[in-house]
Coordinates of C-alpha atoms in Angstrom, one line a residue:
M541 CA 245.8 104.1 -31.1
R542 CA 243.8 101.0 -31.8
Q543 CA 245.8 97.9 -32.5
R544 CA 245.7 96.6 -36.0
R545 CA 243.7 93.4 -36.3
P546 CA 245.8 90.9 -38.5
T547 CA 244.3 88.2 -40.7
L548 CA 245.5 85.0 -39.0
L549 CA 245.7 82.0 -41.2
R550 CA 245.2 78.4 -40.0
L551 CA 247.4 75.6 -41.1
D552 CA 244.9 74.8 -44.0
G553 CA 245.3 78.4 -45.3
R554 CA 241.9 79.6 -44.3
P555 CA 241.5 82.8 -42.4
A556 CA 240.4 82.8 -38.8
L557 CA 236.9 83.9 -38.1
V558 CA 237.0 87.7 -37.6
R559 CA 233.9 87.8 -35.3
R560 CA 236.0 86.3 -32.5
S561 CA 238.4 88.2 -30.2
L562 CA 242.0 88.6 -31.2
H563 CA 242.9 86.5 -28.1
D564 CA 240.7 83.7 -29.3
E565 CA 242.1 83.8 -32.8
V566 CA 245.7 83.6 -31.5
T567 CA 244.7 80.8 -29.1
E568 CA 243.2 78.8 -32.1
L569 CA 246.2 79.5 -34.3
L570 CA 248.8 78.3 -31.7
R571 CA 246.6 75.3 -30.9
D572 CA 246.5 74.3 -34.6
R573 CA 250.3 74.6 -34.8
I574 CA 250.8 72.5 -31.7
V575 CA 248.3 69.8 -32.6
G576 CA 249.4 69.8 -36.2
G577 CA 253.0 69.3 -35.2
S578 CA 254.6 72.4 -36.6
M579 CA 255.5 73.3 -32.9
A580 CA 257.1 70.2 -31.6
P581 CA 256.9 68.9 -28.0
G582 CA 259.5 70.6 -25.8
A583 CA 260.0 73.5 -28.3
F584 CA 260.5 77.0 -26.8
I585 CA 257.7 79.4 -27.8
N586 CA 259.4 82.7 -28.7
E587 CA 256.9 85.4 -28.0
L588 CA 258.9 88.1 -29.8
E589 CA 259.0 86.1 -33.0
L590 CA 255.2 85.7 -32.7
V591 CA 254.8 89.4 -32.2
E592 CA 256.8 90.1 -35.3
Q593 CA 255.2 87.3 -37.3
L594 CA 251.6 88.2 -36.5
G595 CA 251.9 91.9 -36.2
I596 CA 250.3 92.2 -32.7
S597 CA 251.4 93.0 -29.2
R598 CA 252.5 90.4 -26.6
T599 CA 249.3 90.7 -24.6
P600 CA 247.0 88.5 -26.7
I601 CA 249.8 86.0 -27.2
R602 CA 250.4 85.7 -23.5
E603 CA 246.7 85.4 -22.9
A604 CA 246.5 82.6 -25.4
L605 CA 249.5 80.8 -23.9
K606 CA 247.7 80.9 -20.5
V607 CA 244.6 79.2 -22.1
L608 CA 246.8 76.6 -23.8
A609 CA 248.6 75.9 -20.5
V610 CA 245.3 75.2 -18.8
E611 CA 244.5 72.8 -21.7
G612 CA 247.8 71.0 -21.1
L613 CA 249.3 72.0 -24.5
V614 CA 251.8 74.5 -23.1
T615 CA 254.1 74.5 -20.1
I616 CA 254.9 77.9 -18.6
I617 CA 258.1 78.0 -16.6
P618 CA 258.6 81.1 -14.4
D619 CA 261.6 83.2 -15.5
R620 CA 262.2 80.9 -18.5
G621 CA 259.2 81.3 -20.7
S622 CA 256.7 79.0 -22.4
Y623 CA 257.3 75.6 -24.1
V624 CA 255.2 73.2 -26.0
A625 CA 254.1 70.6 -23.5
S626 CA 255.3 67.0 -23.6
L627 CA 253.2 63.9 -22.6
T628 CA 255.0 60.8 -21.4
P629 CA 253.7 57.4 -22.7
E630 CA 252.7 56.6 -19.1
E631 CA 250.6 59.7 -18.8
A632 CA 249.0 59.1 -22.2
R633 CA 248.1 55.6 -21.4
A634 CA 246.5 56.6 -18.1
L635 CA 244.5 59.4 -19.9
I636 CA 243.4 57.1 -22.6
E637 CA 242.2 54.4 -20.2
V638 CA 240.0 56.9 -18.3
L639 CA 238.8 58.5 -21.5
A640 CA 237.8 55.2 -23.0
E641 CA 235.5 54.4 -20.1
L642 CA 234.3 58.0 -19.8
E643 CA 233.1 58.2 -23.5
G644 CA 231.8 54.7 -23.4
F645 CA 229.6 55.6 -20.4
A646 CA 228.5 58.8 -22.2
A647 CA 227.6 56.9 -25.3
G648 CA 225.3 54.6 -23.3
L649 CA 223.5 57.6 -21.7
A650 CA 223.3 59.2 -25.1
C651 CA 221.3 56.3 -26.3
E652 CA 218.7 57.0 -23.7
R653 CA 218.8 60.8 -23.7
A654 CA 219.8 62.1 -27.1
D655 CA 217.1 64.1 -28.9
R656 CA 216.5 64.7 -32.6
D657 CA 218.9 67.7 -32.8
D658 CA 221.7 65.6 -31.1
V659 CA 221.3 62.8 -33.6
I660 CA 221.3 65.3 -36.6
A661 CA 224.4 67.0 -35.2
L662 CA 226.2 63.7 -34.7
K663 CA 225.4 62.5 -38.3
R664 CA 226.7 65.8 -39.7
L665 CA 229.9 65.7 -37.8
Q666 CA 230.5 62.1 -38.7
E667 CA 230.0 62.9 -42.4
D668 CA 232.2 65.9 -42.1
A669 CA 234.9 63.7 -40.6
A670 CA 234.5 61.2 -43.4
T671 CA 234.8 64.0 -46.0
A672 CA 238.0 65.2 -44.4
F673 CA 239.4 61.6 -44.4
A674 CA 238.5 61.3 -48.1
A675 CA 240.4 64.6 -48.8
S676 CA 243.4 63.3 -46.6
D677 CA 243.0 66.5 -44.6
K678 CA 244.3 65.3 -41.3
L679 CA 244.0 68.6 -39.4
A680 CA 240.4 69.1 -40.4
Y681 CA 239.6 65.5 -39.6
S682 CA 241.2 66.0 -36.1
K683 CA 238.9 68.9 -35.4
F684 CA 235.7 67.1 -36.6
N685 CA 236.8 64.1 -34.7
Q686 CA 237.2 66.1 -31.5
D687 CA 233.8 67.8 -32.1
L688 CA 232.1 64.5 -32.8
H689 CA 233.4 62.9 -29.6
A690 CA 232.4 66.0 -27.6
R691 CA 229.0 66.0 -29.1
I692 CA 228.5 62.4 -28.1
V693 CA 229.3 63.3 -24.5
E694 CA 227.0 66.4 -24.7
S695 CA 224.2 64.1 -26.0
A696 CA 224.3 62.4 -22.6
H697 CA 222.9 65.6 -21.1
N698 CA 225.0 65.4 -18.0
T699 CA 226.8 68.7 -17.2
F700 CA 229.3 67.0 -14.8
L701 CA 230.2 64.4 -17.3
S702 CA 230.8 67.1 -20.0
D703 CA 233.0 69.1 -17.7
T704 CA 235.0 66.1 -16.8
H705 CA 235.4 65.1 -20.4
R706 CA 236.6 68.5 -21.4
A707 CA 239.3 68.3 -18.8
Y708 CA 240.6 65.1 -20.1
T709 CA 240.4 65.8 -23.9
A710 CA 242.2 69.1 -23.5
R711 CA 245.4 67.2 -22.7
L712 CA 244.8 64.6 -25.4
R713 CA 244.3 66.9 -28.4
R714 CA 247.7 66.2 -29.9
V715 CA 247.6 62.5 -28.8
R716 CA 244.4 62.1 -30.7
Y717 CA 246.0 63.7 -33.8
L718 CA 248.9 61.3 -33.5
G719 CA 246.5 58.4 -33.0
T720 CA 245.7 57.8 -36.6
P721 CA 249.0 58.0 -38.5
T722 CA 248.4 55.3 -41.1
R723 CA 245.7 55.1 -43.8
P724 CA 244.2 51.7 -42.7
E725 CA 244.0 52.8 -39.0
W726 CA 242.4 56.1 -40.1
E727 CA 239.9 54.3 -42.4
E728 CA 239.0 52.0 -39.5
A729 CA 238.3 54.9 -37.2
V730 CA 236.0 56.5 -39.8
R731 CA 234.1 53.3 -40.1
E732 CA 233.8 53.0 -36.3
H733 CA 232.4 56.5 -36.1
A734 CA 229.5 55.6 -38.4
E735 CA 228.8 52.5 -36.3
I736 CA 228.8 54.4 -33.1
V737 CA 226.5 57.1 -34.4
A738 CA 224.2 54.5 -35.8
A739 CA 224.1 52.7 -32.5
I740 CA 223.2 55.9 -30.7
E741 CA 220.5 56.7 -33.2
E742 CA 219.1 53.1 -32.7
G743 CA 219.2 53.5 -28.9
N744 CA 221.4 50.4 -28.6
A745 CA 223.3 51.4 -25.4
P746 CA 225.4 48.2 -24.9
R747 CA 226.6 48.3 -28.5
A748 CA 227.3 52.1 -28.5
R749 CA 229.3 51.8 -25.2
Q750 CA 231.3 48.8 -26.4
L751 CA 232.1 50.4 -29.7
L752 CA 233.2 53.7 -28.3
T753 CA 235.3 52.2 -25.5
G754 CA 237.1 49.9 -28.0
H755 CA 237.5 52.8 -30.4
I756 CA 239.3 55.0 -27.9
S757 CA 241.4 52.1 -26.4
R758 CA 242.8 51.2 -29.9
I759 CA 244.7 54.4 -30.3
W760 CA 247.1 53.5 -27.5
P761 CA 249.5 51.2 -29.4
T762 CA 250.1 53.9 -32.0
V763 CA 250.4 56.7 -29.5
R764 CA 252.9 54.6 -27.5
S765 CA 255.1 54.2 -30.5
V766 CA 255.0 57.9 -31.3
L767 CA 255.5 59.1 -27.7
S768 CA 258.5 56.8 -27.3
E769 CA 260.5 59.0 -29.6
P770 CA 263.0 61.4 -27.7
V771 CA 261.7 64.8 -26.9
P772 CA 264.0 67.8 -26.4
P773 CA 264.5 68.8 -22.7
V774 CA 263.0 72.0 -21.4
S775 CA 265.1 72.4 -18.2
A776 CA 266.9 75.4 -19.6
P777 CA 265.9 78.4 -21.7
P778 CA 267.3 78.9 -25.2
P779 CA 270.5 81.0 -25.5
D780 CA 268.7 84.3 -26.2
G781 CA 266.2 83.8 -23.4
P782 CA 262.4 84.3 -23.5

């Protein structure tokens, strides 16, 4: 008997895209919950509760958890189950330092190599992020922000650079979400996006690189304060087990 395909809702209430596989939909749903904070760092991920909640088998859930583990959002402990991954302040700072230089370098290359389609896409994503900011939709903004930064790197047209960037940003999805907690800081990030995209369009490599490196580096103080809060330990499974 064919498994019923549920209508999965994102945190903003919109249905997931039905053209994707069930595994992809579940992955996106759980990613949204982790990045959005409804699944806290260190929290046990109860697969049986998800089965009942979503009306699906454990297979696509386990497949999704494996993907999220590769992204650094989930920690799978043998014989204990899956937990929302935690990131220490030291790890976050190290990732941010590398990412700042990586994206700054990419912005410089993008000034030399971006084509018309790249610039159009960058402008659209920057405008979408600004719209999400105006609507105070932090989750939507987080997604547009992630896509904008990824497109800047893609505009450098360097496959190895893009692959490296994906490996770093996967672990920083939630950190970036936490990196704009106040309205003034959020507004500043939106303004900087516009300046970065303008510099790329103008082909001003030194300015684009400087702007983007500083843009990433400035999220560290806020992230540090958030990650300094206590996180529940994951050394033992919950009473009922996985």
